[in-house]
CSV table of C-alpha atoms and ligand atoms in Angstrom, one decimal:
chain,number,residue,atom,x,y,z
N,1,MET,CA,-25.3,2.9,6.9
N,2,SER,CA,-27.2,6.2,7.9
N,3,GLY,CA,-26.6,9.4,9.8
N,4,PRO,CA,-23.9,11.5,9.2
N,5,ARG,CA,-20.4,11.0,9.1
N,6,LEU,CA,-18.1,13.0,11.8
N,7,ALA,CA,-14.9,13.8,9.7
N,8,SER,CA,-12.3,14.3,11.4
N,9,LEU,CA,-10.4,15.7,8.9
N,10,ALA,CA,-10.9,19.6,9.8
N,11,GLY,CA,-11.0,22.2,6.5
N,12,ARG,CA,-12.7,22.3,3.5
N,13,PRO,CA,-13.7,18.4,2.6
N,14,VAL,CA,-10.7,16.6,-0.1
N,15,THR,CA,-11.0,13.7,-1.5
N,16,ILE,CA,-8.7,11.6,-4.3
N,17,GLY,CA,-10.2,13.2,-7.4
N,18,GLY,CA,-7.8,11.1,-9.8
N,19,LEU,CA,-6.1,7.8,-9.7
N,20,GLY,CA,-4.1,5.9,-11.9
N,21,SER,CA,-0.7,3.4,-12.0
N,22,TYR,CA,1.7,1.7,-14.1
N,23,LEU,CA,3.7,-2.0,-13.8
N,24,PRO,CA,6.0,-3.1,-16.0
N,25,GLY,CA,5.8,-5.4,-18.1
N,26,ARG,CA,8.2,-8.6,-16.5
N,27,VAL,CA,7.4,-10.9,-14.5
N,28,LEU,CA,9.3,-12.8,-12.7
N,29,THR,CA,8.0,-15.6,-11.6
N,30,ASN,CA,7.9,-17.6,-8.3
N,31,GLU,CA,9.6,-20.9,-10.1
N,32,ASP,CA,11.7,-18.2,-12.1
N,33,LEU,CA,13.2,-17.3,-8.6
N,34,ALA,CA,13.1,-21.6,-8.0
N,35,ALA,CA,15.7,-21.6,-10.9
N,36,VAL,CA,18.4,-19.1,-9.4
N,37,LEU,CA,17.3,-19.4,-5.3
N,38,ASN,CA,17.5,-22.3,-3.3
N,39,THR,CA,13.5,-21.5,-2.8
N,40,SER,CA,9.6,-22.6,-4.4
N,41,ASP,CA,7.0,-21.6,-5.5
N,42,ALA,CA,5.1,-24.3,-3.0
N,43,TRP,CA,7.4,-22.3,-0.3
N,44,ILE,CA,6.5,-19.0,-1.2
N,45,THR,CA,2.5,-19.2,-2.0
N,46,GLN,CA,2.5,-21.3,1.2
N,47,ARG,CA,4.0,-18.5,3.0
N,48,THR,CA,3.8,-15.2,1.8
N,49,GLY,CA,0.3,-16.0,-1.3
N,50,ILE,CA,2.9,-14.4,-3.7
N,51,LYS,CA,2.6,-16.2,-7.3
N,52,GLN,CA,5.1,-13.7,-9.4
N,53,ARG,CA,6.2,-10.4,-8.9
N,54,ARG,CA,7.0,-7.7,-11.6
N,55,VAL,CA,10.4,-6.4,-11.9
N,56,ALA,CA,11.5,-2.8,-13.7
N,57,GLU,CA,14.2,-3.1,-17.1
N,58,SER,CA,17.0,-2.2,-16.3
N,59,GLY,CA,18.1,1.4,-16.2
N,60,ALA,CA,14.1,2.8,-15.4
N,61,SER,CA,14.1,4.3,-11.9
N,62,SER,CA,11.3,4.5,-9.2
N,63,SER,CA,10.8,8.3,-10.7
N,64,ASP,CA,10.3,6.6,-14.3
N,65,LEU,CA,7.7,4.3,-12.7
N,66,GLY,CA,6.4,7.4,-11.0
N,67,ILE,CA,6.1,9.0,-13.8
N,68,ALA,CA,4.3,7.1,-16.1
N,69,ALA,CA,1.6,6.8,-12.9
N,70,ALA,CA,1.6,10.3,-12.3
N,71,ARG,CA,0.2,11.1,-15.8
N,72,ALA,CA,-2.3,8.8,-15.6
N,73,ALA,CA,-3.4,9.9,-12.5
N,74,LEU,CA,-3.1,13.7,-14.0
N,75,SER,CA,-5.5,12.4,-16.5
N,76,ASP,CA,-7.9,11.0,-14.6
N,77,SER,CA,-8.6,14.1,-12.6
N,78,GLY,CA,-8.9,16.6,-15.9
N,79,LEU,CA,-6.2,19.1,-14.2
N,80,SER,CA,-3.7,20.5,-16.3
N,81,PRO,CA,-0.2,19.7,-14.7
N,82,ASP,CA,0.0,23.4,-13.5
N,83,GLU,CA,-2.5,23.1,-11.7
N,84,ILE,CA,-0.6,21.1,-9.1
N,85,GLY,CA,0.7,23.0,-6.1
N,86,LEU,CA,3.1,19.9,-4.2
N,87,VAL,CA,4.4,16.9,-5.9
N,88,ILE,CA,4.6,14.4,-2.9
N,89,THR,CA,6.5,10.9,-4.0
N,90,ALA,CA,6.4,8.1,-1.2
N,91,THR,CA,9.1,5.2,-1.9
N,92,ILE,CA,11.8,3.3,-0.5
N,93,SER,CA,13.8,2.6,-3.8
N,94,PRO,CA,14.3,6.8,-4.6
N,95,ASP,CA,16.6,7.4,-7.7
N,96,ARG,CA,18.7,8.7,-5.2
N,97,ILE,CA,19.9,10.2,-1.6
N,98,MET,CA,19.6,14.1,-3.0
N,99,PRO,CA,17.5,15.0,-5.0
N,100,ALA,CA,13.9,14.6,-4.2
N,101,THR,CA,12.8,11.3,-6.6
N,102,ALA,CA,9.7,13.9,-6.7
N,103,SER,CA,11.3,16.4,-8.3
N,104,ARG,CA,11.7,14.7,-11.4
N,105,VAL,CA,7.9,13.5,-11.6
N,106,ALA,CA,7.2,16.9,-11.0
N,107,TYR,CA,9.0,17.8,-14.2
N,108,GLU,CA,8.8,15.3,-16.3
N,109,CYS,CA,5.1,15.7,-15.9
N,110,GLY,CA,4.6,19.5,-16.3
N,111,CYS,CA,4.4,20.4,-13.0
N,112,THR,CA,5.5,24.1,-13.4
N,113,ASN,CA,3.9,25.4,-11.0
N,114,ALA,CA,4.9,22.7,-7.7
N,115,GLY,CA,6.9,21.9,-5.2
N,116,ALA,CA,8.4,18.8,-4.9
N,117,CYS,CA,9.7,16.4,-1.8
N,118,ASP,CA,10.0,12.5,-1.3
N,119,VAL,CA,8.5,11.2,2.2
N,120,SER,CA,10.5,8.3,4.4
N,121,ALA,CA,8.6,6.2,6.1
N,122,GLY,CA,8.7,2.7,5.0
N,123,CYS,CA,5.9,1.2,3.7
N,124,THR,CA,3.8,3.3,5.6
N,125,GLY,CA,4.8,6.3,3.0
N,126,PHE,CA,1.7,6.5,0.8
N,127,VAL,CA,-0.5,6.6,3.6
N,128,TYR,CA,1.7,9.3,5.2
N,129,ALA,CA,1.9,11.0,2.2
N,130,LEU,CA,-1.7,10.6,1.9
N,131,SER,CA,-2.3,12.6,5.0
N,132,MET,CA,0.3,15.7,4.0
N,133,ALA,CA,-1.7,16.2,0.8
N,134,ALA,CA,-4.9,15.7,2.4
N,135,GLY,CA,-4.1,18.2,5.1
N,136,MET,CA,-2.6,21.2,3.1
N,137,VAL,CA,-5.2,21.4,0.6
N,138,ALA,CA,-8.1,21.4,3.6
N,139,ALA,CA,-6.2,24.0,4.7
N,140,GLY,CA,-6.4,25.6,1.3
N,141,LEU,CA,-2.5,25.7,1.0
N,142,HIS,CA,-2.9,24.0,-2.0
N,143,ASP,CA,-5.9,23.6,-4.5
N,144,HIS,CA,-4.4,20.3,-5.6
N,145,VAL,CA,-1.2,17.7,-4.9
N,146,LEU,CA,-0.2,15.1,-6.7
N,147,VAL,CA,1.3,12.4,-4.2
N,148,VAL,CA,3.1,9.3,-5.8
N,149,GLY,CA,4.0,5.9,-4.3
N,150,ALA,CA,7.1,4.5,-6.8
N,151,GLU,CA,9.2,1.8,-6.1
N,152,VAL,CA,12.4,0.2,-8.0
N,153,ILE,CA,12.7,-2.7,-4.9
N,154,SER,CA,14.1,-4.4,-7.1
N,155,ARG,CA,17.4,-2.4,-7.2
N,156,VAL,CA,18.2,-2.6,-3.3
N,157,LEU,CA,17.0,-6.4,-2.9
N,158,ASP,CA,19.9,-9.0,-2.1
N,159,TRP,CA,19.0,-11.6,-5.3
N,160,GLU,CA,21.3,-13.6,-2.9
N,161,ASP,CA,19.1,-13.5,0.0
N,162,ARG,CA,15.9,-16.4,-0.1
N,163,SER,CA,14.3,-14.7,2.7
N,164,THR,CA,13.9,-10.9,0.9
N,165,ALA,CA,14.0,-11.7,-2.5
N,166,VAL,CA,10.9,-13.7,-3.6
N,167,LEU,CA,8.8,-11.0,-1.0
N,168,PHE,CA,9.0,-8.0,-3.2
N,169,GLY,CA,8.2,-5.8,-6.6
N,170,ASP,CA,8.1,-3.4,-9.0
N,171,GLY,CA,5.3,-0.9,-9.5
N,172,ALA,CA,3.9,2.8,-8.9
N,173,GLY,CA,0.6,4.3,-8.3
N,174,ALA,CA,-0.4,7.7,-7.7
N,175,VAL,CA,-4.1,10.0,-6.5
N,176,VAL,CA,-4.3,13.6,-6.8
N,177,VAL,CA,-6.1,15.1,-3.8
N,178,SER,CA,-8.6,17.6,-4.4
N,179,PRO,CA,-11.2,19.7,-3.0
N,180,VAL,CA,-14.8,17.4,-3.1
N,181,PRO,CA,-16.2,19.8,-6.1
N,182,GLU,CA,-19.3,21.7,-4.7
N,183,ALA,CA,-21.5,20.1,-7.1
N,184,VAL,CA,-21.6,16.4,-5.3
N,185,MET,CA,-21.1,18.2,-2.4
N,186,THR,CA,-24.7,17.0,-0.4
N,187,GLY,CA,-22.8,16.4,3.3
N,188,GLY,CA,-24.2,13.3,3.2
N,189,ARG,CA,-23.4,9.8,1.8
N,190,GLY,CA,-21.8,9.3,-1.6
N,191,SER,CA,-20.0,13.2,-1.5
N,192,GLY,CA,-17.2,11.6,-1.5
N,193,GLY,CA,-13.8,12.6,0.8
N,194,ILE,CA,-11.3,11.9,2.8
N,195,LEU,CA,-12.0,11.4,6.6
N,196,GLY,CA,-9.8,10.8,9.3
N,197,PHE,CA,-6.1,9.4,9.7
N,198,ASP,CA,-4.5,7.8,12.3
N,199,LEU,CA,-0.4,7.2,12.1
N,200,GLY,CA,1.7,5.8,14.4
N,201,SER,CA,6.3,5.2,14.5
N,202,ASP,CA,7.4,3.2,17.2
N,203,GLY,CA,11.8,3.9,16.5
N,204,SER,CA,12.6,1.2,18.7
N,205,GLY,CA,12.2,-1.6,16.0
N,206,GLU,CA,14.9,0.8,13.5
N,207,GLU,CA,16.8,-2.5,12.9
N,208,ILE,CA,14.1,-5.3,12.3
N,209,LEU,CA,13.5,-3.4,8.4
N,210,MET,CA,16.4,-1.3,6.9
N,211,ILE,CA,18.8,-0.9,4.5
N,212,PRO,CA,21.4,-0.1,6.8
N,213,ALA,CA,24.4,1.4,5.1
N,214,GLY,CA,24.6,4.5,2.5
N,215,GLY,CA,23.7,6.9,4.7
N,216,SER,CA,25.4,9.6,7.3
N,217,ARG,CA,24.9,6.8,10.2
N,218,LEU,CA,26.8,4.1,7.9
N,219,PRO,CA,28.6,6.4,4.9
N,220,ALA,CA,29.2,4.1,2.0
N,221,SER,CA,32.5,2.2,1.9
N,222,CYS,CA,34.4,-0.5,0.0
N,223,ALA,CA,33.4,-2.3,3.4
N,224,THR,CA,29.8,-1.8,3.4
N,225,VAL,CA,29.6,-2.8,0.2
N,226,GLU,CA,31.7,-6.1,0.1
N,227,ALA,CA,29.2,-7.1,3.7
N,228,ARG,CA,26.2,-6.4,1.5
N,229,GLN,CA,24.9,-3.4,3.6
N,230,HIS,CA,23.7,-1.4,1.1
N,231,TYR,CA,20.5,-4.2,-0.1
N,232,MET,CA,17.2,-4.8,2.4
N,233,GLN,CA,18.0,-6.7,5.5
N,234,MET,CA,14.9,-7.6,7.5
N,235,ASN,CA,14.2,-10.2,10.7
N,236,GLY,CA,11.1,-11.2,9.0
N,237,ARG,CA,8.8,-12.7,12.5
N,238,GLU,CA,9.6,-9.4,14.4
N,239,VAL,CA,8.3,-7.8,11.2
N,240,TYR,CA,5.3,-10.6,10.8
N,241,LYS,CA,4.2,-10.6,14.6
N,242,PHE,CA,4.0,-5.9,14.3
N,243,ALA,CA,1.5,-5.9,11.5
N,244,VAL,CA,-0.5,-8.7,12.7
N,245,GLN,CA,-0.9,-6.4,16.0
N,246,VAL,CA,-0.6,-2.9,14.7
N,247,VAL,CA,-3.4,-3.1,11.3
N,248,ALA,CA,-6.1,-4.4,13.7
N,249,ARG,CA,-5.4,-1.4,16.6
N,250,SER,CA,-4.9,1.4,13.5
N,251,ALA,CA,-7.7,0.9,12.2
N,252,GLY,CA,-10.0,0.2,15.1
N,253,ARG,CA,-8.6,3.9,16.0
N,254,VAL,CA,-9.4,6.0,12.9
N,255,LEU,CA,-12.3,4.5,13.1
N,256,GLU,CA,-13.9,5.3,15.9
N,257,LYS,CA,-11.5,9.1,15.3
N,258,CYS,CA,-14.9,9.2,12.5
N,259,GLY,CA,-17.1,8.0,14.8
N,260,LEU,CA,-17.8,5.0,12.6
N,261,SER,CA,-17.1,0.9,13.1
N,262,VAL,CA,-15.7,-1.8,11.1
N,263,SER,CA,-19.2,-3.4,10.5
N,264,ASP,CA,-19.6,0.5,8.0
N,265,VAL,CA,-16.4,-0.5,5.6
N,266,ASP,CA,-17.1,-1.2,2.2
N,267,LEU,CA,-13.4,-2.1,1.2
N,268,PHE,CA,-10.3,-2.5,3.7
N,269,VAL,CA,-7.2,-2.5,1.1
N,270,PRO,CA,-4.3,-3.2,3.4
N,271,HIS,CA,-0.6,-3.0,2.3
N,272,GLN,CA,0.3,-6.6,0.2
N,273,ALA,CA,3.3,-7.6,2.6
N,274,ASN,CA,2.2,-10.9,2.8
N,275,LEU,CA,-1.6,-12.6,2.5
N,276,ARG,CA,-0.6,-14.7,6.2
N,277,ILE,CA,0.1,-10.7,7.4
N,278,ILE,CA,-3.8,-10.1,5.6
N,279,GLU,CA,-5.4,-13.3,6.9
N,280,LYS,CA,-4.7,-13.4,10.4
N,281,ALA,CA,-5.1,-9.4,10.8
N,282,ILE,CA,-8.2,-8.9,8.8
N,283,LYS,CA,-9.8,-11.8,11.2
N,284,LYS,CA,-8.5,-9.8,14.9
N,285,LEU,CA,-9.4,-6.7,13.2
N,286,GLY,CA,-13.2,-8.8,12.5
N,287,ILE,CA,-13.6,-7.8,8.6
N,288,HIS,CA,-14.9,-10.5,6.3
N,289,GLU,CA,-12.3,-11.7,3.7
N,290,ASP,CA,-15.5,-10.6,0.6
N,291,ARG,CA,-15.1,-6.7,1.7
N,292,VAL,CA,-10.5,-7.6,1.6
N,293,TYR,CA,-8.6,-5.9,-1.5
N,294,THR,CA,-5.7,-8.2,-2.1
N,295,ASN,CA,-3.7,-8.6,-5.7
N,296,LEU,CA,-0.3,-10.0,-4.1
N,297,GLU,CA,-0.4,-12.9,-5.7
N,298,LYS,CA,0.5,-10.8,-8.5
N,299,TYR,CA,3.1,-8.1,-7.8
N,300,GLY,CA,3.9,-8.8,-4.5
N,301,ASN,CA,5.2,-5.9,-2.1
N,302,THR,CA,5.1,-2.9,-3.7
N,303,SER,CA,5.8,-0.6,-1.1
N,304,CYS,CA,4.9,3.0,-1.4
N,305,ALA,CA,2.9,1.9,-4.4
N,306,SER,CA,1.4,-1.4,-3.1
N,307,ILE,CA,-2.7,1.1,-2.1
N,308,PRO,CA,-3.0,3.4,-5.1
N,309,LEU,CA,-1.8,0.1,-7.8
N,310,CYS,CA,-4.6,-1.9,-5.3
N,311,LEU,CA,-7.3,1.2,-5.4
N,312,THR,CA,-6.5,1.1,-9.3
N,313,GLU,CA,-7.2,-2.0,-9.8
N,314,ALA,CA,-10.7,-2.5,-7.3
N,315,ARG,CA,-12.1,0.7,-9.5
N,316,ALA,CA,-11.5,-1.4,-12.8
N,317,GLU,CA,-13.1,-4.6,-11.6
N,318,GLY,CA,-16.1,-2.3,-10.1
N,319,ARG,CA,-15.2,-2.6,-6.6
N,320,LEU,CA,-15.0,0.5,-5.8
N,321,LYS,CA,-18.2,2.9,-6.0
N,322,ASN,CA,-19.2,6.4,-5.1
N,323,GLY,CA,-20.3,6.5,-1.8
N,324,ASP,CA,-18.5,3.4,-0.8
N,325,LEU,CA,-16.4,3.4,2.8
N,326,VAL,CA,-12.7,2.9,2.2
N,327,LEU,CA,-10.5,1.9,5.0
N,328,LEU,CA,-6.4,1.2,3.7
N,329,MET,CA,-4.2,0.4,6.0
N,330,GLY,CA,-0.1,0.6,5.5
N,331,PHE,CA,2.7,-0.5,7.3
N,332,GLY,CA,6.4,-1.2,7.3
N,333,ALA,CA,9.8,0.2,8.5
N,334,GLY,CA,10.2,2.9,11.1
N,335,LEU,CA,8.5,0.8,12.2
N,336,SER,CA,5.2,2.6,11.1
N,337,TRP,CA,2.7,2.6,10.5
N,338,GLY,CA,-1.2,4.7,8.9
N,339,ALA,CA,-4.3,4.2,8.6
N,340,CYS,CA,-7.0,6.2,6.1
N,341,LEU,CA,-10.6,6.3,6.3
N,342,LEU,CA,-12.3,7.6,3.3
N,343,GLU,CA,-15.9,8.2,1.4
N,344,TRP,CA,-14.7,7.2,-2.9
N,345,GLY,CA,-15.6,9.5,-5.0
N,346,CYS,CA,-13.0,9.9,-7.4
N,347,GLY,CA,-12.4,12.4,-10.4
N,348,ARG,CA,-14.4,13.9,-13.2
N,349,GLY,CA,-16.4,10.5,-13.9
N,350,ALA,CA,-17.6,10.6,-9.9
N,351,VAL,CA,-19.2,14.4,-10.9
N,352,ASP,CA,-20.6,13.1,-13.7
N,353,GLU,CA,-22.0,10.5,-12.4
N,354,ARG,CA,-23.9,12.8,-10.4
N,355,GLY,CA,-25.1,14.9,-12.3
D,401,LIG,N1,12.5,-20.5,0.2
D,401,LIG,C1,12.3,-21.0,0.8
D,401,LIG,N2,13.4,-21.6,2.5
D,401,LIG,C2,13.2,-20.2,3.1
D,401,LIG,C3,13.0,-19.3,2.3
D,401,LIG,C4,12.2,-19.2,0.9
D,401,LIG,N3,12.3,-18.2,0.0
D,401,LIG,N4,13.4,-18.0,3.2
D,401,LIG,C5,13.7,-18.6,4.5
D,401,LIG,N5,13.2,-19.5,4.4
D,401,LIG,C6,14.3,-20.4,5.7
D,401,LIG,C7,14.2,-20.3,6.6
D,401,LIG,O1,15.7,-20.5,6.0
D,401,LIG,C8,14.4,-21.1,7.6
D,401,LIG,O2,14.7,-22.3,7.1
D,401,LIG,P1,15.6,-22.9,8.6
D,401,LIG,O3,14.1,-23.8,9.4
D,401,LIG,O4,16.6,-24.2,7.7
D,401,LIG,O5,16.6,-22.3,9.5
D,401,LIG,C9,12.9,-22.0,7.4
D,401,LIG,O6,12.9,-21.2,6.4
D,401,LIG,C10,11.9,-20.7,8.6
D,401,LIG,O7,12.5,-19.5,8.4
D,401,LIG,P2,11.3,-17.7,9.1
D,401,LIG,O8,12.3,-17.0,9.0
D,401,LIG,O9,11.3,-18.7,10.3
D,401,LIG,O10,9.9,-18.3,8.1
D,401,LIG,P3,8.1,-17.7,8.2
D,401,LIG,O11,7.4,-19.0,8.2
D,401,LIG,O12,8.7,-16.8,9.4
D,401,LIG,O13,7.8,-16.9,6.5
D,401,LIG,C11,8.4,-14.8,6.2
D,401,LIG,C12,8.8,-16.3,6.8
D,401,LIG,C13,7.5,-14.8,4.8
D,401,LIG,C14,8.9,-13.6,5.6
D,401,LIG,C15,7.6,-14.4,7.2
D,401,LIG,O14,8.6,-14.4,8.6
D,401,LIG,C16,6.7,-13.0,7.0
D,401,LIG,O15,5.8,-13.0,6.5
D,401,LIG,N6,7.6,-12.2,7.8
D,401,LIG,C17,6.8,-10.7,7.1
D,401,LIG,C18,7.3,-10.2,6.1
D,401,LIG,C19,7.2,-8.9,5.5
D,401,LIG,O16,5.9,-9.0,5.4
D,401,LIG,N7,7.9,-8.1,5.4
D,401,LIG,C20,7.3,-7.1,4.3
D,401,LIG,C21,6.6,-6.2,5.6
D,401,LIG,S1,6.7,-4.4,5.8
D,401,LIG,C22,7.1,-3.6,3.9
D,401,LIG,O17,6.2,-3.8,3.4
D,401,LIG,C23,8.5,-3.0,4.1
């Protein structure tokens, strides 16, 4: 592609200046699940594409995984923790309802000058948190914001419900959002930078995917525990229908906002919910599978961690080069969705490479 990019994000140019992830060591395969649930490797593989997932050690919470990912992203950015102005944690499995998981992440990472808060937007949480970070850095409210997607979903899953237990996994990923360094700010391809977002929500679908109890709407009681209402409940068919249509629509919108088309996209990184959703959605969107990143066969659906986990692996595999146009797409409970378009150019390596 050639010509100037029409950035829809106003203010100073911002980029992902550091990236990191963390995965617990314990692997749970489809065969392991088939030994304890009425399911099979064939059913899970055919319906979802998932072969295995990671599960956190007992006692490890979302903040523990998030801290490890955040430290890796900070180190990748070359910043010292006290340069971070805000830590945002996106999660559907927070340590507690109160306080924010981000407060512990900030404290343990040594972000002594940072505010901290959580974002709750289902599996779209990472894209929402990224949009807030990008807007704040672009506007000059902060110079550097740490965005962490961290999940120990295994604690909010009903392990007796085969329709949800087979889908999810634990993990964490983090990015540091910073101004584009002046050394690389050429204004053309290779500058790196976040170009724009499309965010949406449809609360009419709140009951399609939820943890019914434990909040103010249905407080914890013996009855809610007995009815297993503190675990995730999902209408899989409705989620499937919603996800397939929203991915193409929202991805199309952010491309249009930025004056680009799907043929310009070098790498599409969708939320890793289910391979069948991704296959159907990319057909609708009109992007070839060679330009789509997936790793859900290894990790399952890690909710808010899935996109930064993909970015970390894609970069390690050489599938993310400076100047590549990258399209991120989140969707999940709410219902909620969010697309982000960015030109890759990440971390100290990006500056060094371009001299
Ligand atoms: N193993 C074996 N059989 C199963 C399993 C399982 N793990 N789970 C359900 N079944 C059975 C059902 O009981 C049902 O049996 P029945 O016909 O005897 O009643 C049969 O399989 C078909 O069930 P469906 O729910 O209709 O199966 P479907 O083909 O819709 O596939 C799935 C289910 C994979 C969950 C699908 O609906 C889907 O992909 N939905 C999207 C789910 C998703 O990705 N959610 C998360 C996204 S949002 C977020 O990330 C938070």
